[in-house]
Short mmCIF file of C-alpha atoms and ligand atoms in Angstrom, two decimals:
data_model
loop_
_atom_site.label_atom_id
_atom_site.label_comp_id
_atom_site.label_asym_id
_atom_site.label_seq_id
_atom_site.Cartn_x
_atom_site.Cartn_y
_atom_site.Cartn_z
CA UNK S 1267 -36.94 54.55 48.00
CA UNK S 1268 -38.35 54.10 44.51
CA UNK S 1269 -36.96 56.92 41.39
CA UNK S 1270 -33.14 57.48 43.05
CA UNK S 1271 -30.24 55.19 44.14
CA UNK S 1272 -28.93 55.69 47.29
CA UNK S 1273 -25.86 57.07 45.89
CA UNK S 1274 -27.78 59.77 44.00
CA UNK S 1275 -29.32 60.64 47.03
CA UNK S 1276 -26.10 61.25 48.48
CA UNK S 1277 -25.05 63.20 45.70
CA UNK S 1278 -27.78 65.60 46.19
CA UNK S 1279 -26.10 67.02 49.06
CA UNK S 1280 -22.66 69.15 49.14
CA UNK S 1281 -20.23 66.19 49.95
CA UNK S 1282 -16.46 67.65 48.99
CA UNK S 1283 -15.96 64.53 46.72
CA UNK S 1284 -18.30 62.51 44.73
CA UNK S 1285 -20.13 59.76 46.78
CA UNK S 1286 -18.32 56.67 46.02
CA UNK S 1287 -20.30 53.91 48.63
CA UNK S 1288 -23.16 54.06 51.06
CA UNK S 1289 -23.60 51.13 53.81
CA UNK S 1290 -26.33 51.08 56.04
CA UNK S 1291 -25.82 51.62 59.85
CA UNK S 1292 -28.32 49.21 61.61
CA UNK S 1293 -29.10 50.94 64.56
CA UNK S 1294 -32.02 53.32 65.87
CA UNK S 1295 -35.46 52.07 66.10
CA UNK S 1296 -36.87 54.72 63.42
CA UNK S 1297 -34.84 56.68 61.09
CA UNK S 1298 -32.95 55.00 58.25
CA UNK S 1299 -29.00 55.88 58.49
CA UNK S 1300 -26.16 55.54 56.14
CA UNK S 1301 -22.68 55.66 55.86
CA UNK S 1302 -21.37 57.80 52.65
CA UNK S 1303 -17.99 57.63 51.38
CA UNK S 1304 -16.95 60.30 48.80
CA UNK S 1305 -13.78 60.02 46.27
CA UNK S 1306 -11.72 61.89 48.73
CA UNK S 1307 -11.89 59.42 51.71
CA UNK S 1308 -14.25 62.05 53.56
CA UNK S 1309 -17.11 60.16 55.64
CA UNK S 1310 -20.91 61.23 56.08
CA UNK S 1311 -23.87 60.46 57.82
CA UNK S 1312 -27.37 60.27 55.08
CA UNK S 1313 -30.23 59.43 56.85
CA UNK S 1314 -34.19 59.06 55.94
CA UNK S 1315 -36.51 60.66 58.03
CA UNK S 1316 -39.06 58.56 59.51
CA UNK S 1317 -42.35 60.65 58.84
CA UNK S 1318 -44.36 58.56 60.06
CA UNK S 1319 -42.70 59.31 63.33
CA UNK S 1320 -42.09 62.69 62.59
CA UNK S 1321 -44.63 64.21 60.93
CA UNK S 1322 -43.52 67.67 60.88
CA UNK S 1323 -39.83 67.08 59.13
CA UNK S 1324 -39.35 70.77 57.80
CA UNK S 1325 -40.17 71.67 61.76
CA UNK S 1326 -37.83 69.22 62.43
CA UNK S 1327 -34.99 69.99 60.54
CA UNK S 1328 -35.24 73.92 61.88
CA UNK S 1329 -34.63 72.67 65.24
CA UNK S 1330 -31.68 70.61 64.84
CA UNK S 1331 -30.50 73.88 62.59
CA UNK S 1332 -30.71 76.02 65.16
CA UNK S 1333 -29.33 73.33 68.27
CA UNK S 1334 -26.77 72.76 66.15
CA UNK S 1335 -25.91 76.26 65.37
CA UNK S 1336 -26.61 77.12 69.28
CA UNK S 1337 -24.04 74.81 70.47
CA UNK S 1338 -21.46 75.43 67.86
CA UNK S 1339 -21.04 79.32 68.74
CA UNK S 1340 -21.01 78.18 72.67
CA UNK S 1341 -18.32 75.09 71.89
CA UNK S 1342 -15.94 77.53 70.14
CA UNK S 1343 -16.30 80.30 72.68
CA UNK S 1344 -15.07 77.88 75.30
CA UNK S 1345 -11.94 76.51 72.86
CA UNK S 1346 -13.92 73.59 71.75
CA UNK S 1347 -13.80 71.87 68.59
CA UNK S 1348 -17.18 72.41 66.95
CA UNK S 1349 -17.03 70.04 64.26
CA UNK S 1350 -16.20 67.46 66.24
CA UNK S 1351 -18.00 68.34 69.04
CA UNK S 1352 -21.92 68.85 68.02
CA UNK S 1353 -23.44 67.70 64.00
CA UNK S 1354 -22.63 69.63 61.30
CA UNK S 1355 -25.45 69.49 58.77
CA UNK S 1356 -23.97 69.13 55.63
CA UNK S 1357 -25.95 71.52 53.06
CA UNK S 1358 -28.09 70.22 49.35
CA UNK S 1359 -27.11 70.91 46.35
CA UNK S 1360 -30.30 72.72 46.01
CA UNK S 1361 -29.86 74.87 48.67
CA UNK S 1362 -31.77 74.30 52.66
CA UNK S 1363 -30.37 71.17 54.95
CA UNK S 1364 -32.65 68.64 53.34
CA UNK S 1365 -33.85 66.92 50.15
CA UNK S 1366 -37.56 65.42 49.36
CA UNK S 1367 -37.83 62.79 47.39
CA UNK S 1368 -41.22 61.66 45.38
CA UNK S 1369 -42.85 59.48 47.99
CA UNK S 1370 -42.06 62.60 49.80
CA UNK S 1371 -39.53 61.51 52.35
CA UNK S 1372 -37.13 63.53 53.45
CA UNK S 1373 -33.17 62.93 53.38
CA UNK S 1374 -30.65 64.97 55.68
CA UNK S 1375 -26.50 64.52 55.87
CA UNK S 1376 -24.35 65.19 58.31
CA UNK S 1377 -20.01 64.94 58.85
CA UNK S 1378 -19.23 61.70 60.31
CA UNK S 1379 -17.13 62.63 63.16
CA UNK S 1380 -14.42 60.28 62.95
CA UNK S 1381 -12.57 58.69 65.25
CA UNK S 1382 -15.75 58.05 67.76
CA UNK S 1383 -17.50 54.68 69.06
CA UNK S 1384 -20.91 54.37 70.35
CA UNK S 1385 -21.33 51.72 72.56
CA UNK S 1386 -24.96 49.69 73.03
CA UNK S 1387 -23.81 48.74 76.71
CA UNK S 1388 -21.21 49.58 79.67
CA UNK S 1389 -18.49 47.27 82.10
CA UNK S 1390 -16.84 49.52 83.72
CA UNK S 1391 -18.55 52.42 85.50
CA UNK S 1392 -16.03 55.04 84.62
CA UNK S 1393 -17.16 55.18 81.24
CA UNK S 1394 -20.99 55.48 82.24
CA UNK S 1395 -19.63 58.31 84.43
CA UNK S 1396 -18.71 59.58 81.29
CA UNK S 1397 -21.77 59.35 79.72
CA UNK S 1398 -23.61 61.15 82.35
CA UNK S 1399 -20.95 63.67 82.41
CA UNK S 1400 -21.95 64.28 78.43
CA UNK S 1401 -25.60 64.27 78.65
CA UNK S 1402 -25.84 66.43 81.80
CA UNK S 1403 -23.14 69.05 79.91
CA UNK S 1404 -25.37 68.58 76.64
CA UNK S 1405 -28.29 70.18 78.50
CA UNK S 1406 -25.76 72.58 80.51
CA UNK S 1407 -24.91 73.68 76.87
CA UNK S 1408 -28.39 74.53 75.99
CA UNK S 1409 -29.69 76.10 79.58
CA UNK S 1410 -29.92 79.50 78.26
CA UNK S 1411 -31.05 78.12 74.83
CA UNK S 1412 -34.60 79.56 73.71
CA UNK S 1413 -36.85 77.16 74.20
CA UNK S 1414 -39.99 78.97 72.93
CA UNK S 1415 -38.06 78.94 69.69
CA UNK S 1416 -38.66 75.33 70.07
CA UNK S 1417 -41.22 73.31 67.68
CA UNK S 1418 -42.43 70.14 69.71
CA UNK S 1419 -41.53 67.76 67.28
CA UNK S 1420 -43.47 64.72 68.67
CA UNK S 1421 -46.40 66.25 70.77
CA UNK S 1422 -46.53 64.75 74.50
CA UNK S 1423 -43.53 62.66 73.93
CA UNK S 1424 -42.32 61.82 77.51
CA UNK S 1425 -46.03 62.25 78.80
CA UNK S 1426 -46.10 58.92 80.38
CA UNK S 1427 -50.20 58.97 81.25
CA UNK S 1428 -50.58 60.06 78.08
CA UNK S 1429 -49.05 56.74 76.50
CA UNK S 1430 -50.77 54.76 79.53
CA UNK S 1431 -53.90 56.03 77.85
CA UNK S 1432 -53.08 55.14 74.03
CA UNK S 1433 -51.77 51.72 75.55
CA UNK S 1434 -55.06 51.14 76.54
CA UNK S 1435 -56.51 52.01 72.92
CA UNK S 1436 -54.34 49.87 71.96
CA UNK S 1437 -55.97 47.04 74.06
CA UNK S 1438 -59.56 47.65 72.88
CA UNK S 1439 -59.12 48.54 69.51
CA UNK S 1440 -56.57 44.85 69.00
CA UNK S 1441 -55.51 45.49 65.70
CA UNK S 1442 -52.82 42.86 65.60
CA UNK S 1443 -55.19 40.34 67.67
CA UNK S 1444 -52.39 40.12 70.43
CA UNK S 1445 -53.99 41.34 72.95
CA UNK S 1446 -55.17 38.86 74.92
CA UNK S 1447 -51.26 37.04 74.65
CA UNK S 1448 -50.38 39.94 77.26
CA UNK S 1449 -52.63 40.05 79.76
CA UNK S 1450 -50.01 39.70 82.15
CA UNK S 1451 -47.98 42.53 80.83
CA UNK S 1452 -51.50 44.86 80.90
CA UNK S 1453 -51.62 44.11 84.58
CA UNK S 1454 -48.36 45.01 85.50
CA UNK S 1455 -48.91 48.26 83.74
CA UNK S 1456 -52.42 48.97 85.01
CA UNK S 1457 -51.12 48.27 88.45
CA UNK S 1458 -48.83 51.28 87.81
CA UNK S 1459 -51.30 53.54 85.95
CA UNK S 1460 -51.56 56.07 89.21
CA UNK S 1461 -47.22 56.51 89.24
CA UNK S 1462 -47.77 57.70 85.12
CA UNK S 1463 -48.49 61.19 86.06
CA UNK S 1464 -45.85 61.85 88.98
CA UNK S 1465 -42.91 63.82 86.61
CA UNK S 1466 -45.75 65.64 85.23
CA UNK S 1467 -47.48 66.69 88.37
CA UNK S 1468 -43.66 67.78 89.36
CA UNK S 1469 -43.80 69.86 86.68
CA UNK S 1470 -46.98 71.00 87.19
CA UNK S 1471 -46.07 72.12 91.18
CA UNK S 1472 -42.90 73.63 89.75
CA UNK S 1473 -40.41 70.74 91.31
CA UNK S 1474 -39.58 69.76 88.20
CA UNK S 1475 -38.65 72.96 85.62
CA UNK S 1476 -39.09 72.77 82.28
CA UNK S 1477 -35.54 72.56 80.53
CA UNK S 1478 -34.17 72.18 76.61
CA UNK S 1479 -33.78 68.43 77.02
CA UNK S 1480 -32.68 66.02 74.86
CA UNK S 1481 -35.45 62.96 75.44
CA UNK S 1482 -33.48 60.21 73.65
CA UNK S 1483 -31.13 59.72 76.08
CA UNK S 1484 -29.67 56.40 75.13
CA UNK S 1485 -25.61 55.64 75.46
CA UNK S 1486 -25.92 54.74 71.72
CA UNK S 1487 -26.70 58.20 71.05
CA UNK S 1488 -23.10 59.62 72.90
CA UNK S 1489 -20.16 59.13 70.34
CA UNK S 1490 -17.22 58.48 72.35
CA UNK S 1491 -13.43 58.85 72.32
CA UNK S 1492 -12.10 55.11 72.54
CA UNK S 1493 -9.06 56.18 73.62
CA UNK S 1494 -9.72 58.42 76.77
CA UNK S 1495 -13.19 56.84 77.48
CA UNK S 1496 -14.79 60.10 77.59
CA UNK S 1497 -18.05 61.65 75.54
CA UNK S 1498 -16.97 63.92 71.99
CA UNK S 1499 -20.57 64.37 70.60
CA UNK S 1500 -24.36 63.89 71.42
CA UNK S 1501 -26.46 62.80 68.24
CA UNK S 1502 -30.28 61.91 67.82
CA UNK S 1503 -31.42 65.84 68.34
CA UNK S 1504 -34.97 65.01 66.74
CA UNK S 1505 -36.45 64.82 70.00
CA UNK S 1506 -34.73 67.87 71.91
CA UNK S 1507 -37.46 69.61 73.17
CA UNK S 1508 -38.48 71.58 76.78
CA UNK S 1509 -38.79 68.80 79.29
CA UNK S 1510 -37.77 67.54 82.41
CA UNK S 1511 -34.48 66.55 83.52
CA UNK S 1512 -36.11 63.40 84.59
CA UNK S 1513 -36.38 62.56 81.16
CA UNK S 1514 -32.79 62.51 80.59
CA UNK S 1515 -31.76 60.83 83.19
CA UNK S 1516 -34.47 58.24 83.48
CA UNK S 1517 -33.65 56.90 79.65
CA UNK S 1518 -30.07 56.98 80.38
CA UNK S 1519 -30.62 54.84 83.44
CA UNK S 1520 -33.28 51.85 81.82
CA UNK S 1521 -30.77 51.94 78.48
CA UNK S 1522 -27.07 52.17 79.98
CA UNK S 1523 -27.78 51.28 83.48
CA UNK S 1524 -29.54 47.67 82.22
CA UNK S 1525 -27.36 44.59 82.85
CA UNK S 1526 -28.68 43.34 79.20
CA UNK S 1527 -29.53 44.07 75.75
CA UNK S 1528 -33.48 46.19 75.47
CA UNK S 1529 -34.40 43.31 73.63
CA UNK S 1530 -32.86 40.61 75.98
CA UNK S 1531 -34.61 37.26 75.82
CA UNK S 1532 -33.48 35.68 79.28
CA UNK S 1533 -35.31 37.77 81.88
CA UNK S 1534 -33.23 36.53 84.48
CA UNK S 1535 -30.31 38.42 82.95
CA UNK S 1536 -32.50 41.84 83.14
CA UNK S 1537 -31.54 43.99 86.15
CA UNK S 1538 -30.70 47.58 86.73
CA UNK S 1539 -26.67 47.80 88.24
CA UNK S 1540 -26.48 50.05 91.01
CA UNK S 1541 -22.88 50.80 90.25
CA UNK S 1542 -23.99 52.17 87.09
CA UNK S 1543 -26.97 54.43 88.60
CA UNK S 1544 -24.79 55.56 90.97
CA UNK S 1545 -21.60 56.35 88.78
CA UNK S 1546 -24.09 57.46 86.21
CA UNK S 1547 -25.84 60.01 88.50
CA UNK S 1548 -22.80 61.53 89.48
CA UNK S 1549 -21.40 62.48 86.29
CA UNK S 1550 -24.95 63.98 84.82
CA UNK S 1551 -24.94 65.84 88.13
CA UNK S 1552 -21.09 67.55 87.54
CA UNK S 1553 -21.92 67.46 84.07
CA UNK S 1554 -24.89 70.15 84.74
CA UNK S 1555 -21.85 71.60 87.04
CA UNK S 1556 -24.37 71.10 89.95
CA UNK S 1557 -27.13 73.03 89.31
CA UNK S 1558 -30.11 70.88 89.77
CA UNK S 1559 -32.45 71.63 92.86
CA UNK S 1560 -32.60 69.21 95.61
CA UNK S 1561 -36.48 68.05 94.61
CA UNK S 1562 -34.54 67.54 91.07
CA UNK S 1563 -31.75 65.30 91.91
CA UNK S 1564 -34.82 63.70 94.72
CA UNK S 1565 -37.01 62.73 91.44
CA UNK S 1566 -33.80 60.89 89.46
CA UNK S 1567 -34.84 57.61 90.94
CA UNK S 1568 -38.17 57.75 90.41
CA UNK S 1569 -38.03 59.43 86.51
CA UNK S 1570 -35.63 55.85 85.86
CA UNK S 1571 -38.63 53.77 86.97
CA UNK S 1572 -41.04 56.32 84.97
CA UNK S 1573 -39.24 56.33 82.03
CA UNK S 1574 -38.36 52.84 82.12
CA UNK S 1575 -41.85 51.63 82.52
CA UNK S 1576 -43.69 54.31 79.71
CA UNK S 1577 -40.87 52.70 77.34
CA UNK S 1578 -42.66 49.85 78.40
CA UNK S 1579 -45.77 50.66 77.87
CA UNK S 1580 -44.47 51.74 74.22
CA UNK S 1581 -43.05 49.12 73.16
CA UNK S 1582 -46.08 47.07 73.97
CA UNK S 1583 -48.69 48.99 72.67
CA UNK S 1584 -46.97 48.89 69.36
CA UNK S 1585 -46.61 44.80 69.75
CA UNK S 1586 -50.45 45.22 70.07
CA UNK S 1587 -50.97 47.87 67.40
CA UNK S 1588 -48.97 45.40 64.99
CA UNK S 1589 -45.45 46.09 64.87
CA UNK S 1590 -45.99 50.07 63.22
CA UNK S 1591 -43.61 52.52 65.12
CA UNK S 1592 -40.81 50.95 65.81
CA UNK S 1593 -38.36 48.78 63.65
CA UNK S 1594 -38.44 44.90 64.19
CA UNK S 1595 -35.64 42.63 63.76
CA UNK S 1596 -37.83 39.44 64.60
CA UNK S 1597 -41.33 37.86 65.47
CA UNK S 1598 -42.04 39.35 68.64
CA UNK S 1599 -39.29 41.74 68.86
CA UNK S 1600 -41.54 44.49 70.66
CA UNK S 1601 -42.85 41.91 73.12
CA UNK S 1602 -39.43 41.08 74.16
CA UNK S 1603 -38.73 44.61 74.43
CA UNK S 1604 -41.54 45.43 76.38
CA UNK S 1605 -40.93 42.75 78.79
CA UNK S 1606 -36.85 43.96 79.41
CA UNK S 1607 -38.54 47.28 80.70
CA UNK S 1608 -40.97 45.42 83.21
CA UNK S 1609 -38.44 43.32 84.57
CA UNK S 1610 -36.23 46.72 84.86
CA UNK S 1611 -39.06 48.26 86.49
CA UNK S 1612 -39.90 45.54 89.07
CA UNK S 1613 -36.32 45.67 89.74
CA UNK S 1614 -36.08 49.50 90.24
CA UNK S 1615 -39.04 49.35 92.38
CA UNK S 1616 -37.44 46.79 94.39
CA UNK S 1617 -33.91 48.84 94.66
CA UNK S 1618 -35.68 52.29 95.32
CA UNK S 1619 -34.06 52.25 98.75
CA UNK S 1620 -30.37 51.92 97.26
CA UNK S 1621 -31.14 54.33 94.67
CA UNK S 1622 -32.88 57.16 97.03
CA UNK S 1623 -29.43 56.55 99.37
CA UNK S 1624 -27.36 57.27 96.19
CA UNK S 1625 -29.13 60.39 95.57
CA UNK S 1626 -29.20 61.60 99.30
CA UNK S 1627 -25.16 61.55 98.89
CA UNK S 1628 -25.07 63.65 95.83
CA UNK S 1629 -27.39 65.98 97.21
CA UNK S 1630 -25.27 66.88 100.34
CA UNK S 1631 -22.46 67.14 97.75
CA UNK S 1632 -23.74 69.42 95.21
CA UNK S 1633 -26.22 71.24 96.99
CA UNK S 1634 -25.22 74.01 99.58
C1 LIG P 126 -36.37 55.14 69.68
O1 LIG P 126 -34.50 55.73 67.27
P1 LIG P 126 -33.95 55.49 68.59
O2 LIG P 126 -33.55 54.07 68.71
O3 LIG P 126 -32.91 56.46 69.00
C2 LIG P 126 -37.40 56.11 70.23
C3 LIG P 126 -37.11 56.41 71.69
C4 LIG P 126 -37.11 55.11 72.49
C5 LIG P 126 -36.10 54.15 71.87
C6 LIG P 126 -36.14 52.81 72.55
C7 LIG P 126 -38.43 59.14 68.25
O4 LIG P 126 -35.12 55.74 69.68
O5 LIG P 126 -38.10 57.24 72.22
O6 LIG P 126 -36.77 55.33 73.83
O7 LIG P 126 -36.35 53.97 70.47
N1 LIG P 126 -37.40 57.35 69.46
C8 LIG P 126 -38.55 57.90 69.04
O8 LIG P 126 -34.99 52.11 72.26
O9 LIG P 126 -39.65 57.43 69.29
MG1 LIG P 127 -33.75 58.46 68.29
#
C-alpha cells in the first residue's frame, strides 16, 4: 500500500466530508474492502482491486459503470430507490471512478447503503426465498441489458472443464509440494471430470441461453433489509458477465443452501438443506417473473452440483498452487474449503432425486 495512508486514499475520491476513519471489512476472498467515515457521518465503501485476479481493472471498472448506470435508469422508472437499490460509484477527485496508486493498484468507492445486513448463512427459509427472489430479479433487471457491450472480465470463469484442466496443471506442475496430501480429493474430482462440460454443452445445444449473469452468486453478496427480511441491493458486479443461469443459481445453492460455513472443519456438519433448495428455487424462479424455459429450470439441480464441485476444484488447485488466488485465514484454509464442496457434492449427488422432484413442481407452476 506503500506512498499513501489509507485515509489519503480515501480522500482522493469525492466523499461530501473529509474522511475521518477507515476499518477494514474482512470478507470476500479477493478484493480488499473498507469502511470510510467522513466528518459528516456519511459512510463509504473503498476497496483495492485485486489485479492479480483482475487483470483488466480499467475494463473492469467500465462494466460496473455501465451495470450500475443500466440498473439505476430501470430502478427509477419502476419507483425504485436507486441509491439504495444498485452501487453508486462515488467519483475521484481527479476525475473517472478510480484512482492508481504507484504499485499500480487500483482503488474504487462506493455509498454504503445503510441500513442493510449481509448474512454468511440462512435458518429460516423465508429469507433464502428472499435471496433467490433478489438474484433472479437482479438478472430480470439486466435481460435486455447489452451484453456485447460486455468485457469478460475473467476469461472462462464458470467454464468448469476448463478449471478441471488447470486443476490438473496444478497436480503435475506441484508448486506447493501438496500434491500428493490430496490424492483422495484428485480422485473424487477425476471421477467427475466427464459431468465438467454438461452446462457448457447446454449452452452449446442452445438449452441453456446465454444471459447478463452475475457469477458470484453468494448470499454475502445480497445486502438485506433486517427488518422485512427481504433483498435491497446486489454487490460484487466484477464478475457480471453473459452466462448461464445455471451459474447463478448453482453458487447460490453450494453457498446459502450449505448447512455450514465454506470453510467448515467437521465434515459431518456439511450437507446441502433441501428446504433451502427448494425455497431458494422458488423465489429465483418468481424473481425472473417466470421466464426460464423448462430445460432451464430442468438444469438448476444439476448447475448446484456443477458449480459446487468446479468451486471445488478451485479451491484445491490453489491449495496445490500454494495458497495464490484466494485469501487465507489459516494453514490449510483452501484444503478445508475444497473439501466443504466435495462433501456438498457427494451430498447433491446423493439428493438429485429430491432436488429433480422440486424442480418438476416449479415447472408445472411457472411454465404453461
Ligand atoms: C470469490 O471474493 P468473493 O468472496 O466474493 C470468488 C468466487 C468464489 C468465491 C468462493 C472473482 O468470491 O468465484 O465462488 O470466492 N471470486 C472470484 O467463496 O474469483
Ligand atoms: Mg466476489
Amino acid at each position: 500500500m506503500n506512498d499513501k495512508t489509507l485515509l489519503e486514499y480515501a480522500g482522493s475520491f469525492k466523499t461530501e466530508g473529509a474522511p475521518v476513519s477507515v476499518e477494514p471489512l474482512l470478507t470476500g476472498h479477493i478484493n480488499k474492502t473498507f469502511i470510510v467515515t467522513d466528518d459528516t457521518g456519511r459512510r463509504y465503501l473503498l476497496q483495492r482491486i485485486n489485479t492479480n485476479v483482475f487483470k483488466r481493472p480499467v475494463e473492469l471498472m467500465e462494466n460496473i459503470d455501465k451495470v450500475t448506470s443500466f440498473l439505476r435508469k430501470k430502478i427509477a422508472a419502476t419507483g425504485g430507490d436507486p441509491n439504495r437499490e444498485t452501487l453508486t460509484l462515488v467519483n475521484a477527485r481527479e476525475g473517472g471512478l478510480y484512482v492508481v496508486d504507484s504499485e499500480n493498484s487500483y482503488w474504487r468507492m462506493y455509498d454504503y447503503v445503510e441500513d442493510t445486513i449481509t448474512y454468511q448463512s440462512v435458518e429460516r427459509p423465508e429469507l433464502f426465498y428472499n435471496a433467490g427472489w433478489s438474484f433472479g430479479n437482479f438478472q430480470r433487471l439486466l435481460s435486455d441489458f447489452p451484453a456485447d457491450t460486455l468485457h469478460e472480465t475473467i476469461p472462462n470463469f464458470h467454464n468448469t472443464a476448463s478449471r478441471f484442466n488447470d486443476l490438473m496443471t496444478s497436480e503435475k506442475l506441484n508448486k506447493s509440494g501438496r500434491a500428493g496430501e490430496v490424492t483422495a480429493e484428485l480422485n473424487f474430482i477425476k471421477e467427475r471430470k466427464d459431468v465438467c462440460s454438461y452446462i457448457l454443452d447446454g449452452i452449446k445445444r442452445g438449452d441453456f441461453p446465454l444471459r447478463v449473469t452475475h457469477n458470484d452468486t453468494k448470499l454475502n453478496n445480497i445486502l438485506m433489509d433486517p427488518k422485512t427480511g427481504r433483498g435491497v441491493c446486489i454487490v460484487d458486479l466484477d464478475t457480471v458477465m453473459p452466462g448461464s443461469v445455471l451459474y447463478d443459481f448453482g453458487d447460490s445453492i453450494r453457498f446459502g443452501a450449505s448447512s455450514a460455513a465454506e470453510d467448515e472443519r467437521d465434515l459431518d456438519k456439511v450437507y446441502m438443506r433441501l428446504d433451502l433448495f427448494e425455497a431458494f428455487a422458488k423465489g429465483f424462479i418468481e424473481g425472473l417473473d417466470g421466464s426460464l424455459s423448462e430445460a432451464e429450470i430442468r438444469g438448476l439441480p444439476m448447475g448446484a452440483v456443477i458449480i459446487t464441485l468446479e468451486t471445488g476444484i478451485r479451491f484445491l488447485a490453489d491449495h496445490i498452487d500454494g495458497d495464490t488466488y484466494f485469501a487465507i485465514h489459516r494453514e490449510g484454509h483452501n484444503l478445508d474449503r475444497a473439501r466443504t464442496q466435495l462433501k456438498l457434492v457427494a451430498d447433491m449427488e446423493k439428493k438429485m432425486p429430491e432436488m429433480n422432484a422440486v424442480v418438476e413442481k416449479l415447472i408445472k407452476k411457472f411454465t404453461k
